[in-house]
mmCIF file of C-alpha atoms in Angstrom:
data_model
loop_
_atom_site.group_PDB
_atom_site.id
_atom_site.type_symbol
_atom_site.label_atom_id
_atom_site.label_comp_id
_atom_site.label_asym_id
_atom_site.label_seq_id
_atom_site.Cartn_x
_atom_site.Cartn_y
_atom_site.Cartn_z
ATOM 1 C CA GLY Z 78 160.941 125.948 82.478
ATOM 2 C CA GLN Z 79 159.246 124.742 79.336
ATOM 3 C CA GLN Z 80 160.212 121.329 78.122
ATOM 4 C CA LEU Z 81 159.124 119.262 75.194
ATOM 5 C CA ASN Z 82 157.291 115.948 75.583
ATOM 6 C CA GLN Z 83 159.345 113.139 74.142
ATOM 7 C CA SER Z 84 158.361 109.494 73.836
ATOM 8 C CA PRO Z 85 159.159 106.810 74.463
ATOM 9 C CA GLN Z 86 161.323 107.498 77.498
ATOM 10 C CA SER Z 87 163.397 104.417 76.766
ATOM 11 C CA MET Z 88 163.356 101.510 74.383
ATOM 12 C CA PHE Z 89 165.081 98.171 73.955
ATOM 13 C CA ILE Z 90 165.235 96.815 70.431
ATOM 14 C CA GLN Z 91 166.943 94.019 68.550
ATOM 15 C CA GLU Z 92 169.733 94.848 66.160
ATOM 16 C CA GLY Z 93 168.292 95.303 62.688
ATOM 17 C CA GLU Z 94 164.927 96.625 63.863
ATOM 18 C CA ASP Z 95 163.564 100.045 62.986
ATOM 19 C CA VAL Z 96 163.053 102.669 65.696
ATOM 20 C CA SER Z 97 160.595 105.526 65.928
ATOM 21 C CA MET Z 98 160.445 108.304 68.512
ATOM 22 C CA ASN Z 99 158.561 111.574 68.650
ATOM 23 C CA CYS Z 100 158.472 114.945 70.257
ATOM 24 C CA THR Z 101 155.433 117.123 70.939
ATOM 25 C CA SER Z 102 154.790 120.574 72.314
ATOM 26 C CA SER Z 103 151.979 123.020 72.941
ATOM 27 C CA SER Z 104 154.114 125.717 71.279
ATOM 28 C CA ILE Z 105 154.979 126.377 67.658
ATOM 29 C CA PHE Z 106 158.629 126.247 66.630
ATOM 30 C CA ASN Z 107 160.597 127.662 63.698
ATOM 31 C CA THR Z 108 163.126 124.841 63.682
ATOM 32 C CA TRP Z 109 163.221 121.289 65.022
ATOM 33 C CA LEU Z 110 166.546 119.670 65.889
ATOM 34 C CA TRP Z 111 167.448 116.088 66.725
ATOM 35 C CA TYR Z 112 170.578 115.208 68.738
ATOM 36 C CA LYS Z 113 172.331 112.051 69.911
ATOM 37 C CA GLN Z 114 174.312 112.007 73.140
ATOM 38 C CA ASP Z 115 176.757 109.240 74.034
ATOM 39 C CA PRO Z 116 177.808 108.692 77.665
ATOM 40 C CA GLY Z 117 180.300 111.311 78.782
ATOM 41 C CA GLU Z 118 179.946 113.312 75.577
ATOM 42 C CA GLY Z 119 178.070 116.376 74.422
ATOM 43 C CA PRO Z 120 174.944 116.226 72.242
ATOM 44 C CA VAL Z 121 175.750 115.868 68.550
ATOM 45 C CA LEU Z 122 173.389 117.392 65.992
ATOM 46 C CA LEU Z 123 171.903 114.719 63.719
ATOM 47 C CA ILE Z 124 169.209 116.499 61.716
ATOM 48 C CA ALA Z 125 167.794 120.033 61.479
ATOM 49 C CA LEU Z 126 164.312 120.731 60.079
ATOM 50 C CA TYR Z 127 163.208 124.180 58.964
ATOM 51 C CA LYS Z 128 159.746 123.983 57.381
ATOM 52 C CA ALA Z 129 156.424 122.459 58.364
ATOM 53 C CA GLY Z 130 156.029 119.114 56.613
ATOM 54 C CA GLU Z 131 159.719 118.844 55.774
ATOM 55 C CA LEU Z 132 161.110 115.299 55.661
ATOM 56 C CA THR Z 133 164.911 115.023 55.907
ATOM 57 C CA SER Z 134 167.242 112.030 55.945
ATOM 58 C CA ASN Z 135 170.783 111.559 57.203
ATOM 59 C CA GLY Z 136 171.898 108.032 56.347
ATOM 60 C CA ARG Z 137 169.628 105.603 58.215
ATOM 61 C CA LEU Z 138 167.968 108.484 60.081
ATOM 62 C CA THR Z 139 164.833 110.219 58.864
ATOM 63 C CA ALA Z 140 163.072 113.084 60.648
ATOM 64 C CA GLN Z 141 159.962 115.095 59.898
ATOM 65 C CA PHE Z 142 158.767 118.551 60.931
ATOM 66 C CA GLY Z 143 155.072 118.229 61.831
ATOM 67 C CA ILE Z 144 152.483 120.103 59.805
ATOM 68 C CA THR Z 145 151.203 121.915 62.908
ATOM 69 C CA ARG Z 146 154.819 122.950 63.760
ATOM 70 C CA LYS Z 147 154.197 121.538 67.245
ATOM 71 C CA ASP Z 148 155.731 118.110 66.749
ATOM 72 C CA SER Z 149 158.483 116.129 65.099
ATOM 73 C CA PHE Z 150 159.509 112.513 64.804
ATOM 74 C CA LEU Z 151 162.761 110.638 64.231
ATOM 75 C CA ASN Z 152 163.060 107.210 62.643
ATOM 76 C CA ILE Z 153 166.158 105.023 62.644
ATOM 77 C CA SER Z 154 166.135 102.154 60.189
ATOM 78 C CA ALA Z 155 168.024 98.854 60.547
ATOM 79 C CA SER Z 156 169.481 99.688 63.955
ATOM 80 C CA ILE Z 157 173.074 98.759 64.792
ATOM 81 C CA PRO Z 158 174.894 98.590 68.154
ATOM 82 C CA SER Z 159 176.477 102.038 67.756
ATOM 83 C CA ASP Z 160 172.975 103.580 67.676
ATOM 84 C CA VAL Z 161 172.889 103.120 71.453
ATOM 85 C CA GLY Z 162 172.603 106.435 73.258
ATOM 86 C CA ILE Z 163 170.166 109.152 74.259
ATOM 87 C CA TYR Z 164 168.285 110.988 71.533
ATOM 88 C CA PHE Z 165 167.085 114.538 72.239
ATOM 89 C CA CYS Z 166 164.717 116.734 70.317
ATOM 90 C CA ALA Z 167 164.870 120.521 70.478
ATOM 91 C CA GLY Z 168 162.567 123.247 69.224
ATOM 92 C CA GLN Z 169 163.844 126.687 68.279
ATOM 93 C CA THR Z 170 162.047 130.010 68.317
ATOM 94 C CA ARG Z 171 163.272 133.524 67.752
ATOM 95 C CA ASP Z 172 162.477 136.771 69.526
ATOM 96 C CA ASN Z 173 163.969 140.257 69.806
ATOM 97 C CA TYR Z 174 166.679 138.956 72.139
ATOM 98 C CA GLY Z 175 167.872 136.127 69.932
ATOM 99 C CA GLN Z 176 167.169 132.459 69.515
ATOM 100 C CA ASN Z 177 165.576 130.281 72.169
ATOM 101 C CA PHE Z 178 165.901 126.518 72.349
ATOM 102 C CA VAL Z 179 163.661 124.116 74.259
ATOM 103 C CA PHE Z 180 164.706 120.516 74.790
ATOM 104 C CA GLY Z 181 162.989 117.190 75.272
ATOM 105 C CA PRO Z 182 164.033 114.914 78.155
ATOM 106 C CA GLY Z 183 165.473 112.343 75.768
ATOM 107 C CA THR Z 184 164.789 108.808 74.598
ATOM 108 C CA ARG Z 185 167.305 106.238 75.821
ATOM 109 C CA LEU Z 186 167.901 103.639 73.110
ATOM 110 C CA SER Z 187 169.397 100.219 73.821
ATOM 111 C CA VAL Z 188 170.185 97.839 70.969
ATOM 112 C CA LEU Z 189 170.397 94.148 71.775
ATOM 113 C CA PRO Z 190 172.642 91.996 69.567
ATOM 114 C CA ASN T 114 187.589 121.799 62.732
ATOM 115 C CA ALA T 115 187.331 122.037 66.531
ATOM 116 C CA GLY T 116 183.755 123.431 66.752
ATOM 117 C CA VAL T 117 182.951 124.267 70.388
ATOM 118 C CA THR T 118 185.781 123.682 72.874
ATOM 119 C CA GLN T 119 185.298 123.659 76.632
ATOM 120 C CA THR T 120 187.872 123.596 79.410
ATOM 121 C CA PRO T 121 188.327 122.025 81.839
ATOM 122 C CA LYS T 122 186.634 118.697 81.123
ATOM 123 C CA PHE T 123 186.636 117.693 84.792
ATOM 124 C CA GLN T 124 186.902 119.719 87.999
ATOM 125 C CA VAL T 125 186.414 119.046 91.689
ATOM 126 C CA LEU T 126 185.846 122.010 93.979
ATOM 127 C CA LYS T 127 185.241 122.514 97.648
ATOM 128 C CA THR T 128 182.210 124.499 98.774
ATOM 129 C CA GLY T 129 182.969 128.207 98.594
ATOM 130 C CA GLN T 130 185.744 127.968 96.018
ATOM 131 C CA SER T 131 185.488 129.854 92.757
ATOM 132 C CA MET T 132 186.279 128.802 89.226
ATOM 133 C CA THR T 133 185.713 129.745 85.598
ATOM 134 C CA LEU T 134 184.633 127.431 82.806
ATOM 135 C CA GLN T 135 186.005 128.483 79.450
ATOM 136 C CA CYS T 136 184.302 128.068 76.089
ATOM 137 C CA ALA T 137 185.500 128.966 72.611
ATOM 138 C CA GLN T 138 183.969 128.370 69.187
ATOM 139 C CA ASP T 139 185.676 128.629 65.810
ATOM 140 C CA MET T 140 182.544 128.685 63.617
ATOM 141 C CA ASN T 141 182.079 132.478 63.610
ATOM 142 C CA HIS T 142 178.783 132.047 65.461
ATOM 143 C CA ASN T 143 176.984 135.064 66.900
ATOM 144 C CA SER T 144 175.145 133.473 69.819
ATOM 145 C CA MET T 145 176.577 131.401 72.656
ATOM 146 C CA TYR T 146 174.899 129.587 75.526
ATOM 147 C CA TRP T 147 175.693 127.874 78.818
ATOM 148 C CA TYR T 148 173.504 124.943 79.927
ATOM 149 C CA ARG T 149 173.629 122.562 82.830
ATOM 150 C CA GLN T 150 172.475 118.960 82.534
ATOM 151 C CA ASP T 151 171.241 117.072 85.571
ATOM 152 C CA PRO T 152 169.609 113.622 85.759
ATOM 153 C CA GLY T 153 165.860 113.923 85.272
ATOM 154 C CA MET T 154 166.071 117.678 84.635
ATOM 155 C CA GLY T 155 167.257 117.766 81.056
ATOM 156 C CA LEU T 156 169.195 120.717 79.683
ATOM 157 C CA ARG T 157 168.545 123.981 81.507
ATOM 158 C CA LEU T 158 169.759 127.355 80.259
ATOM 159 C CA ILE T 159 171.970 129.294 82.673
ATOM 160 C CA TYR T 160 172.987 132.336 80.607
ATOM 161 C CA TYR T 161 173.213 133.209 76.967
ATOM 162 C CA SER T 162 174.816 135.822 74.762
ATOM 163 C CA ALA T 163 172.799 136.624 71.658
ATOM 164 C CA SER T 164 175.694 138.569 70.171
ATOM 165 C CA GLU T 165 179.068 139.952 71.156
ATOM 166 C CA GLY T 166 178.628 142.540 73.890
ATOM 167 C CA THR T 167 175.316 141.229 75.250
ATOM 168 C CA THR T 168 174.484 138.664 77.910
ATOM 169 C CA ASP T 169 171.143 137.629 79.384
ATOM 170 C CA LYS T 170 169.896 135.368 82.150
ATOM 171 C CA GLY T 171 168.367 132.046 81.341
ATOM 172 C CA GLU T 172 166.234 129.719 83.437
ATOM 173 C CA VAL T 173 168.730 129.040 86.272
ATOM 174 C CA PRO T 174 171.212 131.967 86.543
ATOM 175 C CA ASN T 175 171.588 132.185 90.340
ATOM 176 C CA GLY T 176 175.141 131.557 91.530
ATOM 177 C CA TYR T 177 176.675 132.140 88.108
ATOM 178 C CA ASN T 178 178.160 134.997 86.122
ATOM 179 C CA VAL T 179 179.237 135.124 82.492
ATOM 180 C CA SER T 180 181.533 137.128 80.276
ATOM 181 C CA ARG T 181 181.381 137.345 76.493
ATOM 182 C CA LEU T 182 185.056 138.117 76.047
ATOM 183 C CA ASN T 183 184.869 138.443 72.258
ATOM 184 C CA LYS T 184 182.939 136.801 69.452
ATOM 185 C CA ARG T 185 184.725 133.457 69.985
ATOM 186 C CA GLU T 186 184.752 133.140 73.767
ATOM 187 C CA PHE T 187 182.053 132.919 76.446
ATOM 188 C CA SER T 188 183.057 132.048 80.011
ATOM 189 C CA LEU T 189 180.973 130.921 82.980
ATOM 190 C CA ARG T 190 182.085 131.781 86.502
ATOM 191 C CA LEU T 191 181.055 130.285 89.814
ATOM 192 C CA GLU T 192 181.984 132.828 92.480
ATOM 193 C CA SER T 193 181.270 130.637 95.516
ATOM 194 C CA ALA T 194 180.577 127.056 94.524
ATOM 195 C CA ALA T 195 177.809 125.092 96.250
ATOM 196 C CA PRO T 196 177.073 121.342 96.162
ATOM 197 C CA SER T 197 173.870 122.131 94.221
ATOM 198 C CA GLN T 198 176.104 123.267 91.372
ATOM 199 C CA THR T 199 177.463 119.756 90.890
ATOM 200 C CA SER T 200 176.472 119.083 87.309
ATOM 201 C CA VAL T 201 177.621 118.681 83.742
ATOM 202 C CA TYR T 202 177.951 122.035 82.006
ATOM 203 C CA PHE T 203 177.627 122.450 78.263
ATOM 204 C CA CYS T 204 178.534 125.422 76.145
ATOM 205 C CA ALA T 205 176.756 125.781 72.802
ATOM 206 C CA SER T 206 176.759 128.192 69.897
ATOM 207 C CA THR T 207 174.661 129.066 66.864
ATOM 208 C CA LEU T 208 174.757 131.395 63.899
ATOM 209 C CA LEU T 209 172.103 134.082 64.248
ATOM 210 C CA GLY T 210 169.078 133.088 62.197
ATOM 211 C CA ASN T 211 170.460 129.663 61.410
ATOM 212 C CA GLY T 212 168.613 127.653 64.046
ATOM 213 C CA GLU T 213 171.302 124.952 64.408
ATOM 214 C CA LEU T 214 172.817 124.714 67.883
ATOM 215 C CA PHE T 215 176.196 123.031 68.354
ATOM 216 C CA PHE T 216 177.455 121.771 71.717
ATOM 217 C CA GLY T 217 180.841 121.316 73.302
ATOM 218 C CA GLU T 218 181.849 118.052 74.950
ATOM 219 C CA GLY T 219 180.920 119.200 78.431
ATOM 220 C CA SER T 220 182.626 120.087 81.711
ATOM 221 C CA ARG T 221 181.931 117.775 84.631
ATOM 222 C CA LEU T 222 181.969 119.699 87.900
ATOM 223 C CA THR T 223 181.749 118.202 91.373
ATOM 224 C CA VAL T 224 181.384 120.451 94.397
ATOM 225 C CA LEU T 225 182.153 118.774 97.714
#
């Protein structure tokens, strides 16, 4: 099935550093979503983006909906140990049958003290 | 606010046994989904229910059945479990037109 391209696949950073990850697709989406998943838990919604060019923040997290509607990025500023986890992007489209969601494979973030 | 609740959280089955995963949401959402998550495969859609009374196949429906019992509840049934169905299963829900998808905590199933 269709999947989004997400990079980097994994990253190791020092505590206090900023992090940037992105998601790209060949398809256009109505909504972009960013999730964080901790081990043994379900994905938790961090940020939702609804319009091309939209820039939205949630605390130290900032995400943008690409102008072409085919990409999105997530930045984390001043990383802390609890930022460790897997970050997923998702694109949403709508058709006559309802809403469809496509997911990226995830970026695994490790924060070194 | 419970959000999306899944039961059971863990289950071990023998090949050929049947079981039902339960999911309930308390957010008055219209649409509900069942995904499985496997290493290297990401989240794959099994079945979804766009609204109460409707269900549709997703990407990997073989070996599964679903029931949208009412607006709150959407169950996933394995009639004859196979080792290939060992996975983590997530239920999710969204308000129609909203675009925000919320997940449960997952049900970890092992089929021996």
